[in-house]
Short mmCIF file of C-alpha atoms in Angstrom, two decimals:
data_model
loop_
_atom_site.label_atom_id
_atom_site.label_comp_id
_atom_site.label_asym_id
_atom_site.label_seq_id
_atom_site.Cartn_x
_atom_site.Cartn_y
_atom_site.Cartn_z
CA MET A 1 -34.51 -3.85 44.20
CA ALA A 2 -35.89 -6.08 46.08
CA PRO A 3 -38.34 -6.10 48.50
CA TRP A 4 -39.53 -3.12 46.92
CA VAL A 5 -39.18 -3.37 43.61
CA LYS A 6 -38.76 -7.33 41.65
CA THR A 7 -38.77 -8.34 37.73
CA GLY A 8 -36.06 -10.73 37.78
CA GLY A 9 -32.77 -11.65 39.55
CA LEU A 10 -30.93 -8.62 39.42
CA ALA A 11 -33.82 -7.78 41.83
CA ASP A 12 -32.39 -9.90 44.12
CA VAL A 13 -28.63 -10.01 43.60
CA SER A 14 -28.83 -5.80 44.71
CA ALA A 15 -30.32 -6.46 48.18
CA ALA A 16 -27.79 -8.87 48.23
CA LEU A 17 -24.93 -8.31 46.97
CA PRO A 18 -24.72 -4.58 49.11
CA LYS A 19 -25.67 -7.11 52.21
CA ALA A 20 -22.75 -9.54 52.16
CA LEU A 21 -20.51 -6.19 51.12
CA VAL A 22 -21.50 -4.45 54.65
CA ARG A 23 -21.16 -6.88 55.88
CA LEU A 24 -17.37 -7.09 54.72
CA GLY A 25 -16.87 -4.60 56.70
CA HIS A 26 -18.27 -1.97 53.52
CA ARG A 27 -19.84 1.41 52.86
CA VAL A 28 -22.72 0.51 50.50
CA THR A 29 -25.62 3.12 48.74
CA VAL A 30 -28.04 1.01 46.46
CA ILE A 31 -29.72 4.20 43.93
CA LEU A 32 -32.57 2.70 42.35
CA PRO A 33 -35.72 4.77 40.94
CA ARG A 34 -38.91 5.52 43.23
CA TYR A 35 -41.13 3.55 40.66
CA ALA A 36 -45.23 3.20 40.67
CA PRO A 37 -44.95 0.27 43.00
CA ILE A 38 -42.79 1.87 45.40
CA PRO A 39 -44.34 3.76 48.03
CA PHE A 40 -44.23 7.48 48.62
CA PRO A 41 -42.67 8.73 50.56
CA PRO A 42 -39.94 5.59 50.33
CA GLY A 43 -37.49 7.46 52.54
CA GLU A 44 -36.43 10.82 54.76
CA PHE A 45 -36.18 13.56 52.06
CA ALA A 46 -32.19 13.80 50.79
CA GLY A 47 -32.36 16.88 48.61
CA SER A 48 -33.05 17.09 45.03
CA VAL A 49 -31.31 18.40 42.33
CA HIS A 50 -31.00 19.38 38.46
CA VAL A 51 -29.94 16.28 35.73
CA PRO A 52 -30.05 18.07 31.97
CA VAL A 53 -31.78 15.38 30.02
CA ASP A 54 -33.33 16.73 26.49
CA GLY A 55 -32.06 20.04 26.18
CA VAL A 56 -34.04 20.32 30.73
CA ALA A 57 -32.64 20.73 33.22
CA ARG A 58 -35.19 17.88 35.35
CA SER A 59 -36.04 17.50 39.23
CA ALA A 60 -34.53 13.99 40.74
CA GLY A 61 -35.30 13.66 44.13
CA PHE A 62 -33.70 11.93 46.16
CA TYR A 63 -35.45 10.34 49.93
CA ARG A 64 -33.32 7.96 51.75
CA ARG A 65 -32.99 4.33 53.92
CA THR A 66 -31.12 2.73 54.94
CA THR A 67 -32.21 -1.42 55.73
CA GLU A 68 -32.47 -3.54 58.54
CA ALA A 69 -28.17 -4.88 57.65
CA GLY A 70 -27.39 -1.15 57.86
CA VAL A 71 -27.76 -0.70 53.26
CA GLU A 72 -28.19 3.07 52.72
CA VAL A 73 -30.70 2.77 49.72
CA VAL A 74 -31.61 5.87 47.91
CA PHE A 75 -34.18 6.46 45.78
CA VAL A 76 -34.78 8.55 42.81
CA GLU A 77 -37.66 10.70 42.62
CA HIS A 78 -38.84 12.21 39.16
CA PRO A 79 -43.21 11.22 37.69
CA PRO A 80 -42.48 11.77 34.42
CA PHE A 81 -40.46 8.95 34.18
CA PHE A 82 -40.70 6.87 36.69
CA ASP A 83 -44.19 6.83 37.69
CA ARG A 84 -46.03 4.41 35.16
CA PRO A 85 -48.19 0.67 35.37
CA VAL A 86 -45.07 -1.23 34.11
CA ILE A 87 -41.27 -0.95 35.63
CA TYR A 88 -39.03 -1.10 32.43
CA GLY A 89 -41.92 -1.77 29.30
CA ASP A 90 -40.95 -0.47 26.27
CA TYR A 91 -41.24 3.18 26.31
CA GLU A 92 -40.29 4.84 23.65
CA ASP A 93 -38.76 7.22 25.69
CA ASN A 94 -36.16 4.72 26.91
CA ARG A 95 -33.27 6.58 25.81
CA LEU A 96 -34.14 9.40 28.01
CA ARG A 97 -35.74 7.28 31.25
CA PHE A 98 -32.51 5.31 31.79
CA ALA A 99 -30.04 8.42 31.23
CA PHE A 100 -31.95 10.55 33.79
CA LEU A 101 -31.41 7.84 36.29
CA SER A 102 -27.59 7.70 35.37
CA ARG A 103 -27.16 11.27 35.34
CA ALA A 104 -28.98 11.60 38.53
CA ALA A 105 -26.63 8.58 40.94
CA LEU A 106 -23.66 10.98 40.14
CA GLU A 107 -25.64 13.77 40.96
CA TYR A 108 -26.73 12.42 44.06
CA SER A 109 -22.73 11.22 44.64
CA ARG A 110 -21.80 14.45 43.90
CA SER A 111 -23.44 16.52 45.85
CA ARG A 112 -23.30 14.43 49.42
CA GLY A 113 -19.33 16.04 48.73
CA GLU A 114 -18.43 12.81 49.77
CA ARG A 115 -16.32 11.06 46.90
CA PRO A 116 -17.26 7.06 47.06
CA SER A 117 -14.03 5.01 46.18
CA VAL A 118 -16.16 2.83 43.07
CA PHE A 119 -19.39 2.64 40.85
CA HIS A 120 -20.65 -0.57 40.26
CA ALA A 121 -23.79 -0.41 37.03
CA HIS A 122 -25.55 -3.62 36.06
CA ASP A 123 -26.98 -3.92 32.99
CA TRP A 124 -27.90 -1.53 29.42
CA GLN A 125 -30.36 0.58 32.12
CA THR A 126 -26.73 2.12 33.88
CA GLY A 127 -24.88 1.56 30.57
CA LEU A 128 -24.34 5.40 30.68
CA VAL A 129 -22.61 5.77 33.83
CA PRO A 130 -19.21 4.79 32.48
CA VAL A 131 -19.69 7.59 29.99
CA TYR A 132 -20.46 9.94 32.13
CA LEU A 133 -18.01 9.64 34.24
CA LYS A 134 -15.59 10.22 31.78
CA ALA A 135 -17.23 13.05 28.79
CA PHE A 136 -18.68 14.95 32.22
CA TYR A 137 -16.56 14.65 35.35
CA GLY A 138 -13.03 14.83 34.59
CA ASP A 139 -12.81 17.85 35.65
CA ASP A 140 -15.41 17.71 38.68
CA PRO A 141 -13.99 17.81 42.81
CA THR A 142 -15.18 15.24 43.70
CA LEU A 143 -16.01 12.71 40.93
CA HIS A 144 -13.03 12.72 39.09
CA ARG A 145 -10.87 10.14 38.04
CA LEU A 146 -13.36 7.82 39.72
CA PRO A 147 -13.17 4.04 38.48
CA SER A 148 -16.55 1.89 37.16
CA VAL A 149 -17.72 -1.65 36.81
CA PHE A 150 -20.38 -2.61 34.53
CA THR A 151 -22.32 -5.54 35.43
CA ILE A 152 -24.04 -7.70 32.13
CA HIS A 153 -26.35 -10.14 34.06
CA ASN A 154 -28.07 -10.42 29.97
CA VAL A 155 -25.79 -9.28 26.18
CA ALA A 156 -29.43 -10.27 24.91
CA TYR A 157 -30.29 -6.93 26.24
CA ARG A 158 -28.68 -3.69 24.90
CA GLY A 159 -30.40 -0.59 24.92
CA GLN A 160 -30.05 0.40 21.09
CA PHE A 161 -31.58 3.98 20.09
CA PRO A 162 -30.93 5.85 17.71
CA LEU A 163 -28.19 8.24 17.02
CA ASP A 164 -29.90 11.29 17.46
CA THR A 165 -28.85 10.14 21.16
CA LEU A 166 -25.82 11.36 21.49
CA GLY A 167 -27.17 14.68 20.65
CA ARG A 168 -30.39 15.10 22.92
CA LEU A 169 -27.90 13.94 26.27
CA GLY A 170 -25.36 16.31 25.00
CA LEU A 171 -22.17 13.18 25.03
CA PRO A 172 -20.19 14.39 22.26
CA TRP A 173 -20.42 13.18 18.45
CA ASN A 174 -17.17 11.42 18.53
CA LEU A 175 -19.22 9.06 20.82
CA GLY A 176 -21.39 7.91 17.64
CA THR A 177 -18.58 6.40 15.56
CA SER A 178 -17.32 1.90 15.74
CA GLN A 179 -15.88 3.43 18.52
CA GLY A 180 -17.50 4.56 20.54
CA LEU A 181 -21.53 3.61 21.46
CA GLU A 182 -22.65 3.41 18.17
CA TYR A 183 -23.28 -0.01 17.30
CA HIS A 184 -25.14 -1.32 13.56
CA GLY A 185 -26.71 1.83 13.35
CA THR A 186 -27.34 2.70 16.32
CA VAL A 187 -26.44 3.55 20.13
CA SER A 188 -26.72 1.16 22.49
CA TYR A 189 -25.66 2.00 26.19
CA LEU A 190 -24.67 -1.80 27.28
CA LYS A 191 -21.42 -0.55 24.62
CA GLY A 192 -21.12 2.16 26.60
CA GLY A 193 -20.97 0.42 29.78
CA THR A 194 -18.50 -2.29 27.99
CA LEU A 195 -16.18 0.07 26.14
CA PHE A 196 -15.94 2.54 28.62
CA ALA A 197 -15.77 1.12 32.96
CA GLU A 198 -12.45 0.19 33.58
CA MET A 199 -13.57 -3.77 34.59
CA LEU A 200 -15.69 -5.57 33.03
CA ASN A 201 -17.76 -8.92 35.08
CA THR A 202 -20.84 -11.35 34.16
CA VAL A 203 -22.33 -13.14 36.60
CA SER A 204 -21.76 -16.83 36.10
CA PRO A 205 -17.06 -18.21 34.66
CA THR A 206 -19.60 -19.83 31.94
CA TYR A 207 -21.07 -16.88 30.55
CA ALA A 208 -17.98 -14.48 30.41
CA LEU A 209 -16.42 -17.07 28.14
CA GLU A 210 -19.88 -18.17 26.36
CA ILE A 211 -20.79 -14.05 25.53
CA GLN A 212 -17.61 -13.38 24.11
CA ARG A 213 -18.43 -16.26 21.37
CA PRO A 214 -21.64 -16.01 17.98
CA GLU A 215 -23.44 -18.46 19.91
CA HIS A 216 -24.30 -16.27 23.50
CA GLY A 217 -22.66 -13.06 22.11
CA LEU A 218 -25.83 -12.85 19.59
CA GLY A 219 -23.48 -10.37 17.81
CA PHE A 220 -22.19 -8.78 20.12
CA GLU A 221 -19.09 -10.66 20.43
CA GLU A 222 -16.78 -9.13 19.20
CA VAL A 223 -17.53 -5.86 21.43
CA VAL A 224 -17.04 -8.12 24.52
CA ARG A 225 -13.78 -9.90 23.21
CA SER A 226 -12.39 -6.29 23.22
CA ARG A 227 -12.40 -6.26 26.80
CA GLY A 228 -11.34 -9.99 26.98
CA ALA A 229 -9.05 -8.81 29.40
CA ASP A 230 -11.02 -6.81 31.58
CA LEU A 231 -13.96 -9.65 31.84
CA VAL A 232 -13.72 -11.48 34.52
CA GLY A 233 -16.76 -14.36 36.20
CA ILE A 234 -18.45 -13.88 39.17
CA LEU A 235 -21.47 -16.24 40.20
CA ASN A 236 -24.04 -14.68 42.10
CA GLY A 237 -24.80 -15.57 45.05
CA VAL A 238 -28.11 -17.49 47.20
CA ASP A 239 -29.68 -15.94 49.77
CA TYR A 240 -29.66 -17.93 52.48
CA ASP A 241 -31.38 -15.77 55.03
CA GLU A 242 -34.29 -16.36 52.28
CA TRP A 243 -33.52 -20.01 50.81
CA ASP A 244 -33.16 -21.88 53.28
CA PRO A 245 -35.47 -25.82 55.21
CA ARG A 246 -33.98 -25.45 57.98
CA HIS A 247 -35.54 -22.28 58.22
CA ASP A 248 -37.86 -21.40 55.65
CA ARG A 249 -40.89 -19.32 57.20
CA HIS A 250 -43.08 -20.64 53.48
CA ILE A 251 -42.55 -24.38 53.56
CA ALA A 252 -44.72 -26.97 55.88
CA ARG A 253 -42.14 -28.12 58.19
CA PRO A 254 -38.00 -27.44 58.18
CA TYR A 255 -35.33 -29.93 57.62
CA SER A 256 -31.43 -30.54 56.57
CA ALA A 257 -28.70 -32.07 55.47
CA LYS A 258 -28.85 -34.01 58.70
CA ASP A 259 -32.41 -35.05 59.14
CA LEU A 260 -34.04 -35.20 56.00
CA SER A 261 -36.91 -35.64 56.79
CA GLY A 262 -39.31 -33.25 57.27
CA LYS A 263 -39.32 -32.92 53.17
CA ARG A 264 -41.76 -36.19 52.73
CA GLU A 265 -44.35 -34.31 54.66
CA CYS A 266 -42.64 -31.08 52.43
CA ARG A 267 -43.94 -33.35 49.76
CA ALA A 268 -47.07 -33.65 50.59
CA ASP A 269 -47.94 -29.54 51.59
CA LEU A 270 -46.57 -29.45 47.96
CA LEU A 271 -48.77 -32.11 45.41
CA ARG A 272 -51.99 -30.63 47.92
CA ALA A 273 -51.14 -27.58 46.84
CA PHE A 274 -51.02 -28.33 43.67
CA GLY A 275 -54.24 -30.49 43.83
CA LEU A 276 -52.04 -34.12 43.69
CA PRO A 277 -53.20 -37.23 45.21
CA GLU A 278 -50.04 -38.37 47.54
CA ALA A 279 -48.35 -41.22 44.66
CA PRO A 280 -45.48 -42.82 47.09
CA GLY A 281 -42.10 -44.38 45.23
CA LEU A 282 -43.62 -41.21 41.89
CA PRO A 283 -40.96 -37.81 41.87
CA VAL A 284 -42.00 -35.06 42.04
CA VAL A 285 -40.00 -33.39 39.17
CA GLY A 286 -40.94 -29.85 40.08
CA VAL A 287 -40.73 -25.64 37.81
CA THR A 288 -40.63 -22.63 39.60
CA SER A 289 -39.90 -20.53 35.73
CA ARG A 290 -40.97 -18.08 32.95
CA LEU A 291 -42.40 -20.27 30.52
CA VAL A 292 -40.00 -18.58 27.13
CA TRP A 293 -37.86 -20.23 24.82
CA GLN A 294 -33.89 -18.53 26.18
CA LYS A 295 -35.78 -21.16 28.88
CA GLY A 296 -36.17 -24.36 26.71
CA PHE A 297 -40.47 -24.93 27.97
CA ASP A 298 -40.64 -25.44 24.74
CA ILE A 299 -38.56 -28.15 24.32
CA VAL A 300 -39.82 -30.13 27.78
CA ALA A 301 -44.23 -28.96 25.92
CA ALA A 302 -42.91 -31.17 22.02
CA ALA A 303 -41.06 -34.00 24.78
CA TRP A 304 -44.81 -34.15 26.74
CA TRP A 305 -45.25 -37.84 24.94
CA ASP A 306 -42.43 -39.11 26.88
CA PHE A 307 -42.83 -37.25 29.80
CA LEU A 308 -46.47 -38.86 30.69
CA HIS A 309 -44.93 -42.74 30.56
CA ARG A 310 -41.95 -41.71 32.82
CA PRO A 311 -43.11 -42.88 37.09
CA LEU A 312 -43.56 -39.17 37.98
CA ARG A 313 -45.03 -36.47 39.09
CA MET A 314 -44.81 -32.84 37.47
CA VAL A 315 -45.17 -29.36 39.01
CA VAL A 316 -45.05 -25.92 37.26
CA LEU A 317 -45.21 -21.93 38.08
CA GLY A 318 -44.03 -19.97 36.21
CA THR A 319 -46.14 -16.99 33.14
CA GLY A 320 -44.41 -17.00 29.83
CA ASP A 321 -45.40 -17.45 25.98
CA HIS A 322 -48.33 -19.23 25.32
CA SER A 323 -47.67 -21.49 22.90
CA VAL A 324 -45.56 -23.03 26.25
CA GLN A 325 -48.23 -22.59 28.45
CA GLU A 326 -50.53 -24.86 25.97
CA GLY A 327 -48.78 -27.19 25.87
CA LEU A 328 -47.42 -27.73 28.84
CA ARG A 329 -51.33 -27.40 29.63
CA HIS A 330 -52.62 -30.26 26.94
CA LEU A 331 -49.82 -32.71 29.07
CA GLN A 332 -52.28 -31.06 32.40
CA ARG A 333 -55.40 -32.25 30.87
CA ARG A 334 -54.19 -36.11 30.13
CA ASP A 335 -53.44 -37.26 33.46
CA PRO A 336 -54.31 -34.11 35.15
CA THR A 337 -52.85 -37.14 38.56
CA ARG A 338 -49.46 -36.49 37.62
CA PHE A 339 -49.08 -33.41 36.10
CA SER A 340 -50.47 -29.99 37.53
CA VAL A 341 -49.24 -26.37 35.89
CA ARG A 342 -49.79 -22.88 37.42
CA PHE A 343 -49.34 -19.62 35.01
CA ALA A 344 -48.56 -16.97 37.66
CA TYR A 345 -45.82 -16.30 40.17
CA ASP A 346 -46.39 -17.38 44.09
CA GLU A 347 -43.16 -15.93 46.07
CA ALA A 348 -44.70 -17.92 49.02
CA LEU A 349 -46.11 -21.17 46.34
CA ALA A 350 -42.47 -21.64 44.67
CA HIS A 351 -40.59 -22.07 48.66
CA LYS A 352 -42.77 -24.88 48.46
CA VAL A 353 -41.77 -25.42 45.12
CA MET A 354 -37.83 -25.95 46.12
CA ALA A 355 -38.39 -27.79 49.03
CA GLY A 356 -41.36 -30.74 48.07
CA SER A 357 -39.95 -31.36 44.62
CA ASP A 358 -37.59 -34.59 43.89
CA ILE A 359 -35.90 -33.07 41.50
CA PHE A 360 -36.01 -29.99 39.83
CA LEU A 361 -36.28 -29.52 35.89
CA MET A 362 -34.25 -26.29 34.46
CA PRO A 363 -33.18 -26.96 30.94
CA SER A 364 -32.72 -23.28 29.22
CA ARG A 365 -31.10 -22.66 26.24
CA SER A 366 -29.16 -19.89 27.68
CA GLU A 367 -28.78 -18.80 31.17
CA PRO A 368 -25.93 -16.31 32.49
CA CYS A 369 -25.88 -18.10 35.88
CA GLY A 370 -29.25 -18.69 37.13
CA LEU A 371 -29.71 -18.73 40.96
CA THR A 372 -33.90 -21.49 41.29
CA GLN A 373 -30.37 -24.02 40.94
CA MET A 374 -28.84 -22.86 43.32
CA TYR A 375 -31.63 -22.77 45.54
CA ALA A 376 -32.34 -26.38 44.91
CA LEU A 377 -29.15 -28.00 45.94
CA ARG A 378 -29.47 -26.28 48.91
CA TYR A 379 -33.75 -27.65 49.48
CA GLY A 380 -32.19 -31.00 48.58
CA THR A 381 -34.02 -30.71 45.26
CA VAL A 382 -31.97 -32.35 42.90
CA PRO A 383 -31.22 -29.97 39.33
CA LEU A 384 -31.53 -31.89 36.48
CA VAL A 385 -30.28 -29.30 34.06
CA ARG A 386 -28.26 -28.12 30.31
CA SER A 387 -25.08 -27.40 30.16
CA THR A 388 -24.84 -23.52 29.58
CA GLY A 389 -23.58 -20.33 31.27
CA GLY A 390 -23.84 -21.19 35.92
CA LEU A 391 -25.08 -24.49 35.30
CA VAL A 392 -22.04 -25.80 34.19
CA ASP A 393 -20.68 -24.10 37.45
CA THR A 394 -22.91 -24.95 39.72
CA VAL A 395 -24.21 -28.70 38.89
CA ASP A 396 -21.67 -31.72 38.49
CA PRO A 397 -22.07 -34.09 36.52
CA TRP A 398 -23.32 -37.04 38.85
CA ASP A 399 -21.62 -40.22 39.38
CA ALA A 400 -22.61 -43.36 40.36
CA GLY A 401 -19.23 -44.73 40.99
CA THR A 402 -17.76 -42.18 43.30
CA GLY A 403 -20.68 -41.01 44.89
CA ARG A 404 -19.81 -37.53 43.63
CA GLY A 405 -21.57 -34.68 41.74
CA THR A 406 -24.91 -32.72 42.29
CA GLY A 407 -26.50 -32.84 39.27
CA PHE A 408 -27.70 -34.30 35.50
CA ARG A 409 -26.31 -32.38 32.85
CA PHE A 410 -27.58 -32.90 29.00
CA ASP A 411 -25.92 -30.49 26.16
CA ASN A 412 -27.83 -30.72 23.22
CA ALA A 413 -31.28 -28.44 23.31
CA ASP A 414 -33.42 -30.65 22.50
CA GLY A 415 -35.94 -33.33 24.04
CA THR A 416 -33.35 -36.32 23.18
CA GLY A 417 -30.83 -34.78 25.07
CA LEU A 418 -33.55 -33.60 28.10
CA VAL A 419 -35.37 -37.21 28.24
CA TRP A 420 -32.04 -38.51 28.08
CA ALA A 421 -31.08 -36.79 30.80
CA LEU A 422 -34.20 -37.22 33.02
CA ASP A 423 -33.73 -41.23 32.38
CA LYS A 424 -30.27 -40.94 34.45
CA ALA A 425 -32.08 -38.81 37.52
CA LEU A 426 -35.12 -42.45 37.45
CA ARG A 427 -32.48 -44.92 37.38
CA ALA A 428 -30.58 -43.01 39.76
CA TYR A 429 -33.82 -42.54 42.43
CA ARG A 430 -34.95 -45.96 42.25
CA ASP A 431 -31.61 -46.74 44.35
CA ARG A 432 -32.51 -44.33 48.14
CA ALA A 433 -28.78 -44.76 49.05
CA ALA A 434 -27.41 -43.07 46.21
CA TRP A 435 -29.86 -40.78 46.20
CA ALA A 436 -29.65 -39.24 49.59
CA LYS A 437 -25.60 -39.08 49.05
CA LEU A 438 -27.02 -36.56 46.36
CA MET A 439 -29.17 -34.92 47.79
CA ARG A 440 -26.08 -34.46 50.82
CA ASN A 441 -23.73 -33.99 48.19
CA GLY A 442 -26.09 -30.28 46.91
CA MET A 443 -27.36 -29.76 50.52
CA ALA A 444 -23.36 -29.17 51.20
CA ARG A 445 -22.85 -26.28 48.32
CA ASP A 446 -21.63 -23.49 49.66
CA PHE A 447 -23.00 -20.62 47.29
CA SER A 448 -23.15 -17.86 49.69
CA TRP A 449 -23.00 -13.63 49.33
CA GLU A 450 -19.33 -13.81 51.29
CA ARG A 451 -18.03 -15.66 48.88
CA SER A 452 -19.01 -13.44 45.60
CA ALA A 453 -18.88 -10.76 47.55
CA ARG A 454 -14.79 -11.48 48.41
CA GLU A 455 -14.93 -11.50 44.61
CA TYR A 456 -16.32 -8.70 43.55
CA VAL A 457 -14.10 -6.31 47.13
CA ALA A 458 -11.58 -7.83 44.18
CA LEU A 459 -12.48 -7.23 41.04
CA TYR A 460 -12.81 -2.94 42.83
CA ARG A 461 -9.75 -3.19 43.44
CA ARG A 462 -8.30 -3.77 40.17
CA ALA A 463 -10.79 -0.97 39.10
CA ILE A 464 -9.61 0.91 41.21
CA GLY A 465 -5.39 0.30 40.05
CA ARG A 466 -6.52 1.25 36.67
CA THR A 467 -7.52 5.29 37.70
#
């Protein structure tokens, strides 16, 4: 949960969604481990319980604090499981670590003696929450028949462990069948959350459809289809307190849809940050991403010749696969006056990329939702994306004839499709009036968390109605 610990988009979601729910008048508690990067103590001591895992009653300490936005945050303290150099990591005992977290979250609620309206669990790491509610708390005075909602952020990560995991967690063996948690000879925590929660969602309407088909379901599509009637897609929102060029503290000069003049200064500042000279008339293509196969940047690296021979400049910020990084580094070596790469993650520099670029490149093979294309829209940086997942739901193709649309999309995950869309964007860029219209179209889109939060409230009410 940002700002305490972050490895991906879930940290932003778990910070922004609760804040938006509080604004709508709801009381929200977020429970997460006290990972090593989080200073101790992270809040006031709020008690402890013993959590049975693997035949051992392990102590879970709870530390509570309330954010400025009014969100209660509870940190679960258990150093043997969570005081490690890597937050997730491929640890042998991950099945115990996150089973402990799921059970500790429920025990915290039980120890307070206050019945929540609903439990909302995210991804395989908390996929056992709905399972535990039904297996262990059916007669509990606080938690009996408590509804749960389970969010699948990425179906590729399933939390698969040996079948003996059930016994080590004290779960009944009848859950080790195809109607339970068994998945291709393993126990899958993702399957547990998918089958046992009252309602499910994923993070965009298109991805909710995609994961019910083999290409994106990746073998899990039958499990998802079995709950298709209970699955909805809700776009993640954007925290405009953090991402808005009108008041972004990281950028050279604020600007807005009414006055775009500040973007020129932001472009110059970005070029200086990446060591590139000014080149009036050449658009800047920006990238902030993990540079991996799923994100499609091997396609960009393979198309280096096409990029080299297009009238553009390009800045890349991110880390990822060695082969992809080498391909992008090759592009920089061929023309260091137009191409610059920075293999790191820098939050302040990411804001500069968003504000100073003209085109934002996102050629993902799979993108459950995506946040950066929505950031780009607010900054008047035109997205060029592949048609998948949340990119379909957030980027409308530009139509020069009608003046409608917010960006450019391509279908085929290959260099031909990418370069076709790039050329289309470069042609549009030459018409300055049309480009300004395109920018303002994107800046007018509303992807606020309040809109998404209202959809989650409706989902919670559906879950409550199931119990």
